[in-house]
PDB file of C-alpha atoms in Angstrom:
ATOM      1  CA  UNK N  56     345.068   8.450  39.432  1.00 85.00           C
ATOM      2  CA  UNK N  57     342.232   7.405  42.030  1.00 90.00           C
ATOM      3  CA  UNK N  58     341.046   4.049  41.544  1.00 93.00           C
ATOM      4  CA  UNK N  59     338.104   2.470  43.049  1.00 96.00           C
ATOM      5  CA  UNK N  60     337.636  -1.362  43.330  1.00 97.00           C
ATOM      6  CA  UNK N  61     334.575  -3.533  44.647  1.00 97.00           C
ATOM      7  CA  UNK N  62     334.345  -6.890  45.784  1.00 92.00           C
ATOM      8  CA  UNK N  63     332.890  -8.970  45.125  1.00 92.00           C
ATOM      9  CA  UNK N  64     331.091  -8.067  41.857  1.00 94.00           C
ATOM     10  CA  UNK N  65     328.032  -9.825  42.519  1.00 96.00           C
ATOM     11  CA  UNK N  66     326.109 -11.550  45.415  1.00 95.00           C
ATOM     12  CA  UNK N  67     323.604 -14.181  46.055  1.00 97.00           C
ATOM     13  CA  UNK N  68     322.136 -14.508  49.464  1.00 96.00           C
ATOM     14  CA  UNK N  69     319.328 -15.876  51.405  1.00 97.00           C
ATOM     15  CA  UNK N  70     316.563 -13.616  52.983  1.00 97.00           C
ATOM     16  CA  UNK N  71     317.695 -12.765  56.155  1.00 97.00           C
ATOM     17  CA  UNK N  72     321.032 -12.800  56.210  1.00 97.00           C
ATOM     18  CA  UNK N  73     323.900 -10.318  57.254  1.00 97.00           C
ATOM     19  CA  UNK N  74     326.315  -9.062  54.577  1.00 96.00           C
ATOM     20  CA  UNK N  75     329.126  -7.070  54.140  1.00 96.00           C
ATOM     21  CA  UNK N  76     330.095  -5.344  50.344  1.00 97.00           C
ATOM     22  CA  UNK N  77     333.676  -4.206  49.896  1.00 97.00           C
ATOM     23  CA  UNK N  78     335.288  -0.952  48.476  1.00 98.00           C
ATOM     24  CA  UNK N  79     338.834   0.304  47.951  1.00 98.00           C
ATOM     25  CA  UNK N  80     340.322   2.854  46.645  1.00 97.00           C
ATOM     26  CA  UNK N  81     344.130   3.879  45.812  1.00 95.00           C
ATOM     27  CA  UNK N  82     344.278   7.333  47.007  1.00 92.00           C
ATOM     28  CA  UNK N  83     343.282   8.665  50.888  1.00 91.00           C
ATOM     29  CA  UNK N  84     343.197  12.367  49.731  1.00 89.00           C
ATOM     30  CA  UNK N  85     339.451  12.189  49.336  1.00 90.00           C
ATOM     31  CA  UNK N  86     336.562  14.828  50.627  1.00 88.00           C
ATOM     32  CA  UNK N  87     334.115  12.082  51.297  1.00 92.00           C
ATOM     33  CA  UNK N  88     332.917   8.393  50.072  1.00 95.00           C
ATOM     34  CA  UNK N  89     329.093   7.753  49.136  1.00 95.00           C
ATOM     35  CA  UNK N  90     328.007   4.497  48.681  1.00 97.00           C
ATOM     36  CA  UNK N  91     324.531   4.491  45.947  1.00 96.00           C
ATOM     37  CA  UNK N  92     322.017   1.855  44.836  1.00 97.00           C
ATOM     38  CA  UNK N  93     320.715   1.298  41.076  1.00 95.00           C
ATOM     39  CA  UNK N  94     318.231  -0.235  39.843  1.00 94.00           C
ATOM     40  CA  UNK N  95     318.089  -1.903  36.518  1.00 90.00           C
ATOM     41  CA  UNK N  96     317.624   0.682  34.026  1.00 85.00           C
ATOM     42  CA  UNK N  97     317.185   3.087  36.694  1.00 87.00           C
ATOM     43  CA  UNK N  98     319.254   6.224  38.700  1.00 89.00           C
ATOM     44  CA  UNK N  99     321.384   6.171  41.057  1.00 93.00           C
ATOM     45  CA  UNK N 100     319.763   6.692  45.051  1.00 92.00           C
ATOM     46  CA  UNK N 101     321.819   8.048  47.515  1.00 92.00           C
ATOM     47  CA  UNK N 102     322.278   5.470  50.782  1.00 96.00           C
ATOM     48  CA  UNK N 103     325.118   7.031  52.527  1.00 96.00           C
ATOM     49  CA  UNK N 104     327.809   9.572  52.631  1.00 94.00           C
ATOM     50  CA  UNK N 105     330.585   9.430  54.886  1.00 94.00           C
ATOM     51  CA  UNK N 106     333.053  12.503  55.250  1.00 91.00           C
ATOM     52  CA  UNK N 107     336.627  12.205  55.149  1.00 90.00           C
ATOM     53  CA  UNK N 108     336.849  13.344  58.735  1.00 91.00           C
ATOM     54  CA  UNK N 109     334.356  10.252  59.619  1.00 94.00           C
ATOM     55  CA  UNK N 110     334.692   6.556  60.576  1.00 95.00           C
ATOM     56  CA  UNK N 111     331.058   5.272  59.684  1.00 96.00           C
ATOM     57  CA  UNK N 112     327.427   6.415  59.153  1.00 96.00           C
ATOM     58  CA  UNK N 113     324.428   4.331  59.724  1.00 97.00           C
ATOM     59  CA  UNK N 114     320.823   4.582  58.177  1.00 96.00           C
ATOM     60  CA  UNK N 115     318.073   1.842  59.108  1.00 97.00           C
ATOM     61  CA  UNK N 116     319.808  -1.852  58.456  1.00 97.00           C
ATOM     62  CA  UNK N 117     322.522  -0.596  56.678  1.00 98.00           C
ATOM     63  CA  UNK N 118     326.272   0.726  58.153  1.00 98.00           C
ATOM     64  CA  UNK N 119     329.025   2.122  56.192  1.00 97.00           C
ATOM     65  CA  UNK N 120     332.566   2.562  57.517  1.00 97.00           C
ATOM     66  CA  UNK N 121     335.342   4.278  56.254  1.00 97.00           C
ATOM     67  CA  UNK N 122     339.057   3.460  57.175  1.00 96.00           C
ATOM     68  CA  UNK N 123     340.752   6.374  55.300  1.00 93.00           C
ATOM     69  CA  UNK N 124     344.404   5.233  55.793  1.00 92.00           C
ATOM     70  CA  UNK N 125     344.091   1.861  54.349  1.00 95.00           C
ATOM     71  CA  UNK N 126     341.644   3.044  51.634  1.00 96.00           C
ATOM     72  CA  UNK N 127     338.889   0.725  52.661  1.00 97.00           C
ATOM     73  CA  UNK N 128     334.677   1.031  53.395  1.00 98.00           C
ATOM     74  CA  UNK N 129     332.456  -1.233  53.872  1.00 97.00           C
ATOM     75  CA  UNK N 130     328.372  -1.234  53.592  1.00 97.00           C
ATOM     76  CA  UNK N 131     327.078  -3.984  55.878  1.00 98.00           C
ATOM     77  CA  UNK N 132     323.422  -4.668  55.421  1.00 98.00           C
ATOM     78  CA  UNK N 133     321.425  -6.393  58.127  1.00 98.00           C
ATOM     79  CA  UNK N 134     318.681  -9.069  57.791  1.00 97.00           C
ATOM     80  CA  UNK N 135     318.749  -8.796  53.878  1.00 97.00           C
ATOM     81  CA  UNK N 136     315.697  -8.682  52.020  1.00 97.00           C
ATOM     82  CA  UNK N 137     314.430  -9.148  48.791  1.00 97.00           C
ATOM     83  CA  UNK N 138     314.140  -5.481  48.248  1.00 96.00           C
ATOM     84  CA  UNK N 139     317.840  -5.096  48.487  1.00 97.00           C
ATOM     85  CA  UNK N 140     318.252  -6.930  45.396  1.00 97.00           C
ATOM     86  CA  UNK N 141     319.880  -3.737  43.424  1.00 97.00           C
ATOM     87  CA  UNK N 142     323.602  -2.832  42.223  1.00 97.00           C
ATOM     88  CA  UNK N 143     325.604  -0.816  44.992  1.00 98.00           C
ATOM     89  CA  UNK N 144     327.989   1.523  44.278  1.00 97.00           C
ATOM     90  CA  UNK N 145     330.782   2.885  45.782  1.00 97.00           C
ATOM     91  CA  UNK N 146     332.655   6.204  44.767  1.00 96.00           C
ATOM     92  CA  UNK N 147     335.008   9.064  46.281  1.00 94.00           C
ATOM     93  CA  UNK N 148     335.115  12.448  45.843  1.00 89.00           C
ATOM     94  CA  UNK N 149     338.278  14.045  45.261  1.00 83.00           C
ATOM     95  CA  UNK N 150     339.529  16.484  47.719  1.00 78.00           C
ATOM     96  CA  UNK N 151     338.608  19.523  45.035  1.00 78.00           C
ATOM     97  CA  UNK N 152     335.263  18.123  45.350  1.00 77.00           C
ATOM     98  CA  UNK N 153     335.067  18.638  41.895  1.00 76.00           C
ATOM     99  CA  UNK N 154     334.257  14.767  40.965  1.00 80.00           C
ATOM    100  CA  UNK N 155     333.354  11.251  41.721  1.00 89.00           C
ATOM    101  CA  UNK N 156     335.042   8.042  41.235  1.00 92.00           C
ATOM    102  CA  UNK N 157     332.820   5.190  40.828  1.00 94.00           C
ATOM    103  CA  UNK N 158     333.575   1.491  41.267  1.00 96.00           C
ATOM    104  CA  UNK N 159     332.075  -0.911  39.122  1.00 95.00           C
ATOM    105  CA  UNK N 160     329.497  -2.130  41.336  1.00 96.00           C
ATOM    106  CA  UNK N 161     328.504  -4.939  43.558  1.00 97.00           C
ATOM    107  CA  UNK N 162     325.248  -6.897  41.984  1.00 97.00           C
ATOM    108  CA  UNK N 163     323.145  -8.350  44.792  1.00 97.00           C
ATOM    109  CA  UNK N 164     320.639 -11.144  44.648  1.00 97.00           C
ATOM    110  CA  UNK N 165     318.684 -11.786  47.685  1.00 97.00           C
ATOM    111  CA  UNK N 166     316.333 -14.391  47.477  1.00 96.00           C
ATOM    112  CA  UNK N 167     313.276 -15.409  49.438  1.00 93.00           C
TER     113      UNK N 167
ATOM    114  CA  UNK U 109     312.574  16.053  48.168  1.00 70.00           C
ATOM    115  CA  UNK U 110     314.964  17.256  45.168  1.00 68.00           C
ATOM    116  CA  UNK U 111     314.108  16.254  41.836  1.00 89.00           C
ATOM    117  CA  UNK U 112     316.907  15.739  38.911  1.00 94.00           C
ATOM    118  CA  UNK U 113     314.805  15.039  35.514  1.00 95.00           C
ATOM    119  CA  UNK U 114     316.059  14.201  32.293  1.00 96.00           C
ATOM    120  CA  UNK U 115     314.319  15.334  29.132  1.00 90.00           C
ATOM    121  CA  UNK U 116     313.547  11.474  27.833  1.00 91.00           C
ATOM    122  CA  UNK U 117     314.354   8.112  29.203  1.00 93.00           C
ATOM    123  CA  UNK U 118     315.324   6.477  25.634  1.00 95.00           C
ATOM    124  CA  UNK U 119     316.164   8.443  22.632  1.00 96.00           C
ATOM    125  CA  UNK U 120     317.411   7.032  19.242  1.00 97.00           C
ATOM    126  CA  UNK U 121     319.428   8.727  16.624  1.00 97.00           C
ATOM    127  CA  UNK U 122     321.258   8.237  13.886  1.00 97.00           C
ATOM    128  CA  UNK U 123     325.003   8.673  13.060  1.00 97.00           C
ATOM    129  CA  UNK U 124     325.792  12.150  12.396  1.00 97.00           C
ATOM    130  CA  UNK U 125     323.101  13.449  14.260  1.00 97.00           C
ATOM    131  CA  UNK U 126     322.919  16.287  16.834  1.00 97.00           C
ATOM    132  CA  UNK U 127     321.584  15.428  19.964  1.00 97.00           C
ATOM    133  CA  UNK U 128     320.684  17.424  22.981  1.00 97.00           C
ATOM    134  CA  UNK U 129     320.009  16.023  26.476  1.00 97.00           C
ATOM    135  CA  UNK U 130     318.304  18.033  28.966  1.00 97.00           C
ATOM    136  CA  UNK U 131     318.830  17.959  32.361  1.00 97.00           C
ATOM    137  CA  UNK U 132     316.745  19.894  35.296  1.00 97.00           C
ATOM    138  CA  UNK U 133     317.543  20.122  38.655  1.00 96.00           C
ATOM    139  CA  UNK U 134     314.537  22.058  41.376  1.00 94.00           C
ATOM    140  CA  UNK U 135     316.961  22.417  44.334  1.00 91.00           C
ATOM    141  CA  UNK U 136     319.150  25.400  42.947  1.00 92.00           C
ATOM    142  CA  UNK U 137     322.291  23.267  43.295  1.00 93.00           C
ATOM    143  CA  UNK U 138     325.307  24.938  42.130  1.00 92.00           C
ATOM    144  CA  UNK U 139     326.911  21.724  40.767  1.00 92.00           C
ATOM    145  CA  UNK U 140     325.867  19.418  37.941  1.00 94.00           C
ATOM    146  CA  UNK U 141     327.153  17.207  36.356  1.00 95.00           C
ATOM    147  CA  UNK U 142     327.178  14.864  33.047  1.00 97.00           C
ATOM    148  CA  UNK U 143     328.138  11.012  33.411  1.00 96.00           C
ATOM    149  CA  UNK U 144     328.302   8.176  30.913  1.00 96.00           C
ATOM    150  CA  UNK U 145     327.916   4.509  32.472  1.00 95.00           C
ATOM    151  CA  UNK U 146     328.392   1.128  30.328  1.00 94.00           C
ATOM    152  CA  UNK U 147     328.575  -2.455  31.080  1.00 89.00           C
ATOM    153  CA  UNK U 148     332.556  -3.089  32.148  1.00 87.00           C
ATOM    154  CA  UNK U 149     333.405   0.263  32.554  1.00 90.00           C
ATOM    155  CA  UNK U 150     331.007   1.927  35.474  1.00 89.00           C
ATOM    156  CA  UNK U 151     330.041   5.728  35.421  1.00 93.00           C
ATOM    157  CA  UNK U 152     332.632   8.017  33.973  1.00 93.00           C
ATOM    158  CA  UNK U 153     333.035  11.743  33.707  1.00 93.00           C
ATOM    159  CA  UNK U 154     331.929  13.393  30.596  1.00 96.00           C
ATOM    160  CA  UNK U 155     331.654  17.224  31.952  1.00 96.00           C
ATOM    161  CA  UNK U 156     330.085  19.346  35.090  1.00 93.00           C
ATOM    162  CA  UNK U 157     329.431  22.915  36.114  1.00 94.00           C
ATOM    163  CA  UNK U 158     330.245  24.555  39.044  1.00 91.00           C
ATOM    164  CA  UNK U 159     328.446  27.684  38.335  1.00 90.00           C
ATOM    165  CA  UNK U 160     326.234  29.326  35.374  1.00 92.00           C
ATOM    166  CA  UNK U 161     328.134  29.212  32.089  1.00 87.00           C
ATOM    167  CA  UNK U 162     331.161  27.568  33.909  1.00 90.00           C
ATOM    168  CA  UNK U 163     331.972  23.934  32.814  1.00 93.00           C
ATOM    169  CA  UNK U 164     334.830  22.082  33.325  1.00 92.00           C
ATOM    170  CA  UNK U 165     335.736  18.394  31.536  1.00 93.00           C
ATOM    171  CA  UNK U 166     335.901  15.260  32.852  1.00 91.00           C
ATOM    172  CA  UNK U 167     337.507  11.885  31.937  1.00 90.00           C
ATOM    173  CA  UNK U 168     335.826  11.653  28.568  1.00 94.00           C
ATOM    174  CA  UNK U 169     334.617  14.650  27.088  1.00 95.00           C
ATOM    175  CA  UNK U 170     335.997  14.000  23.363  1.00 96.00           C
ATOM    176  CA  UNK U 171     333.076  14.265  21.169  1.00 96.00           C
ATOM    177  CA  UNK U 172     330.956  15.884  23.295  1.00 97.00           C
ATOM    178  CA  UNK U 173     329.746  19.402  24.937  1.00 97.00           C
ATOM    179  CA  UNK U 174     327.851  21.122  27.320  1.00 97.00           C
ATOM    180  CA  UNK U 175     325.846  24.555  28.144  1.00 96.00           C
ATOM    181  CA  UNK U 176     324.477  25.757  31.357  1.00 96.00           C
ATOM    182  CA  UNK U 177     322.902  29.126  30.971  1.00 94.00           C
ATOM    183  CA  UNK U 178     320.146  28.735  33.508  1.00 95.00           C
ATOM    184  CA  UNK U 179     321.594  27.481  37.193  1.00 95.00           C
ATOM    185  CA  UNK U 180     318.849  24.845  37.204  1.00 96.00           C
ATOM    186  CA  UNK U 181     319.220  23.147  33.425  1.00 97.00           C
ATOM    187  CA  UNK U 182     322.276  21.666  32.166  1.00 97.00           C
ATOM    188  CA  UNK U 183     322.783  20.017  28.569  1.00 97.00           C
ATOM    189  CA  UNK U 184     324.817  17.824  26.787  1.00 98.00           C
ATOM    190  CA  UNK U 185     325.464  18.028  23.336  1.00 98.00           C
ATOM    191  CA  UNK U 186     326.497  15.322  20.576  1.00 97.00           C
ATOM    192  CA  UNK U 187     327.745  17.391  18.068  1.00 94.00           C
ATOM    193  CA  UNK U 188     327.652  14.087  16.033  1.00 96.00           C
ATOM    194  CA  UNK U 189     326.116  11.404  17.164  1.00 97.00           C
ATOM    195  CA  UNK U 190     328.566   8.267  16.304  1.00 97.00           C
ATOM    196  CA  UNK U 191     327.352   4.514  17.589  1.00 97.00           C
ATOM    197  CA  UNK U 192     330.218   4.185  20.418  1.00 96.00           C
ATOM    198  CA  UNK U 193     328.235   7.261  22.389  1.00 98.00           C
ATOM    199  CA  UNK U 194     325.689   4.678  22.429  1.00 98.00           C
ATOM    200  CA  UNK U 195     325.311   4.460  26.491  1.00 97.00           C
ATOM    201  CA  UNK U 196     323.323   5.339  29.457  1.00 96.00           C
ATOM    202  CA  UNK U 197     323.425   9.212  30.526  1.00 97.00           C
ATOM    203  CA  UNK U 198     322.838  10.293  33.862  1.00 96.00           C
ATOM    204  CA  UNK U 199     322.627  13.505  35.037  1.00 96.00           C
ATOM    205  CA  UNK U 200     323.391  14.620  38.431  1.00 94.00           C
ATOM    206  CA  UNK U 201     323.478  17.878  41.111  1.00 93.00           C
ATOM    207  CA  UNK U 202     324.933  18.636  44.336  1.00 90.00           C
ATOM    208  CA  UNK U 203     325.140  21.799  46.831  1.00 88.00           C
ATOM    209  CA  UNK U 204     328.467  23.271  47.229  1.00 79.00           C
ATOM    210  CA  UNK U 205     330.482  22.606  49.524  1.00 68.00           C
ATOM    211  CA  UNK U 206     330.179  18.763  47.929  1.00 69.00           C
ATOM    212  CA  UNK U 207     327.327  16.694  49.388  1.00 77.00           C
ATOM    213  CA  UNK U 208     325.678  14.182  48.363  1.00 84.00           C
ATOM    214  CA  UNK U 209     325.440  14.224  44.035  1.00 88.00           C
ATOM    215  CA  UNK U 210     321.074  13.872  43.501  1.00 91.00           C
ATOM    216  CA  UNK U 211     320.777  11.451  39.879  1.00 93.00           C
ATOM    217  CA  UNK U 212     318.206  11.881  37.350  1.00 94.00           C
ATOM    218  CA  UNK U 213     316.884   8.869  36.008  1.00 93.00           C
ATOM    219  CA  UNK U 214     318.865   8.199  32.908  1.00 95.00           C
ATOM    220  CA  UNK U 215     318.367   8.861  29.540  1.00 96.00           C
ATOM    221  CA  UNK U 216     318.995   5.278  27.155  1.00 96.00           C
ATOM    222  CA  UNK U 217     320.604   6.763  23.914  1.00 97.00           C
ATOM    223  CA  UNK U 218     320.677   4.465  21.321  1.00 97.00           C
ATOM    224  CA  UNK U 219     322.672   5.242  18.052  1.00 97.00           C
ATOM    225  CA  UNK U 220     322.006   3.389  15.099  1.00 97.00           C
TER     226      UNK U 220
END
């Protein structure tokens, strides 16, 4: 059974700086990894979605890759800010693309 | 921009009480889907649709159910509202083939 694992589960950080939030999962028969950001009390916003096929996708400050064989991404965030301050999830879709595996999050802190 | 909306951000009920949650979706997505998330255990599963009056369950669909018999609404059910379906619900849609799953914004259901 897929399981998805984040570390570390939460993060404190000055303004500015670079970071790097982990995910693994067990199984590399997946159709694609997103990574999302909550808010408290809020939805989930998409941030990125890389395709199985794919090695990393980049939006603004923030890069995602995906190393399918060792059943690793990462979400690097440049020059934090305190608007980043949010829970980041990380989940796979199963090859049926019928669902998503979630980890339990990564709560960051950035402070100014 | 696609817009997932839930019928009410916090509901309360009372045990042994039916309770529908609405969910909309304006982008004629084929997929939706139904997810539970709690502190310690992340977003599971509950059900999802792949089509109009198709459903299939998730992880956790004891105690609950689901119709879709318009392609843009989807609802969840309680048949009986018990306090450990106390939770967040968030509601989600997606094109098919899989991209990116669009969330609602949550609905808090409290069950007393």
């Amino acid at each position: 059974k897929q399981e998805v694992t984040q570390i570390p589960a939460a993060l404190s950080v000055p303004e500015g700086e670079n970071l790097v939030l982990n995910c693994s999962f067990t199984d590399s028969a997946i159709y694609n990894l997103q990574w999302f950001r909550q808010d408290p009390g809020k939805g989930l916003t998409s941030l990125l979605l890389i395709q199985s096929s794919q090695r990393e996708q980049t939006s603004g400050r923030l890069n995602a890759s995906l190393d399918k064989s060792s059943g690793r991404s990462t979400l690097y965030i440049a020059a934090s800010q305190p608007g980043d301050s949010a829970t980041y999830l990380c989940a796979v879709l199963n090859q049926a693309g019928t669902a998503l595996i979630f980890g339990k999050g990564t709560t960051l802190s950035v402070s100014s | 921009d696609v817009k997932v909306t839930q019928s009410s951000r916090y509901l309360v009920k009372r045990t042994g009480e039916k309770v529908f949650l609405e969910c909309v979706q304006d982008m004629d997505h084929e997929n939706m889907f139904w997810y539970r998330q709690d502190p310690g255990l992340g977003l599971r599963l509950i059900y999802f649709s792949y089509d109009v009056k198709m459903k299939e369950k998730g992880d956790i669909p004891e105690g609950y159910s689901v119709s879709r018999e318009k392609k843009e609404r989807f609802s969840l059910i309680l048949e009986s509202a018990s306090t450990n379906q106390t939770s967040m619900y968030l509601c989600a849609s997606s094109f098919v083939p899989p991209d990116t799953q669009y969330f609602g914004p949550g609905t808090r259901l409290t069950v007393l």
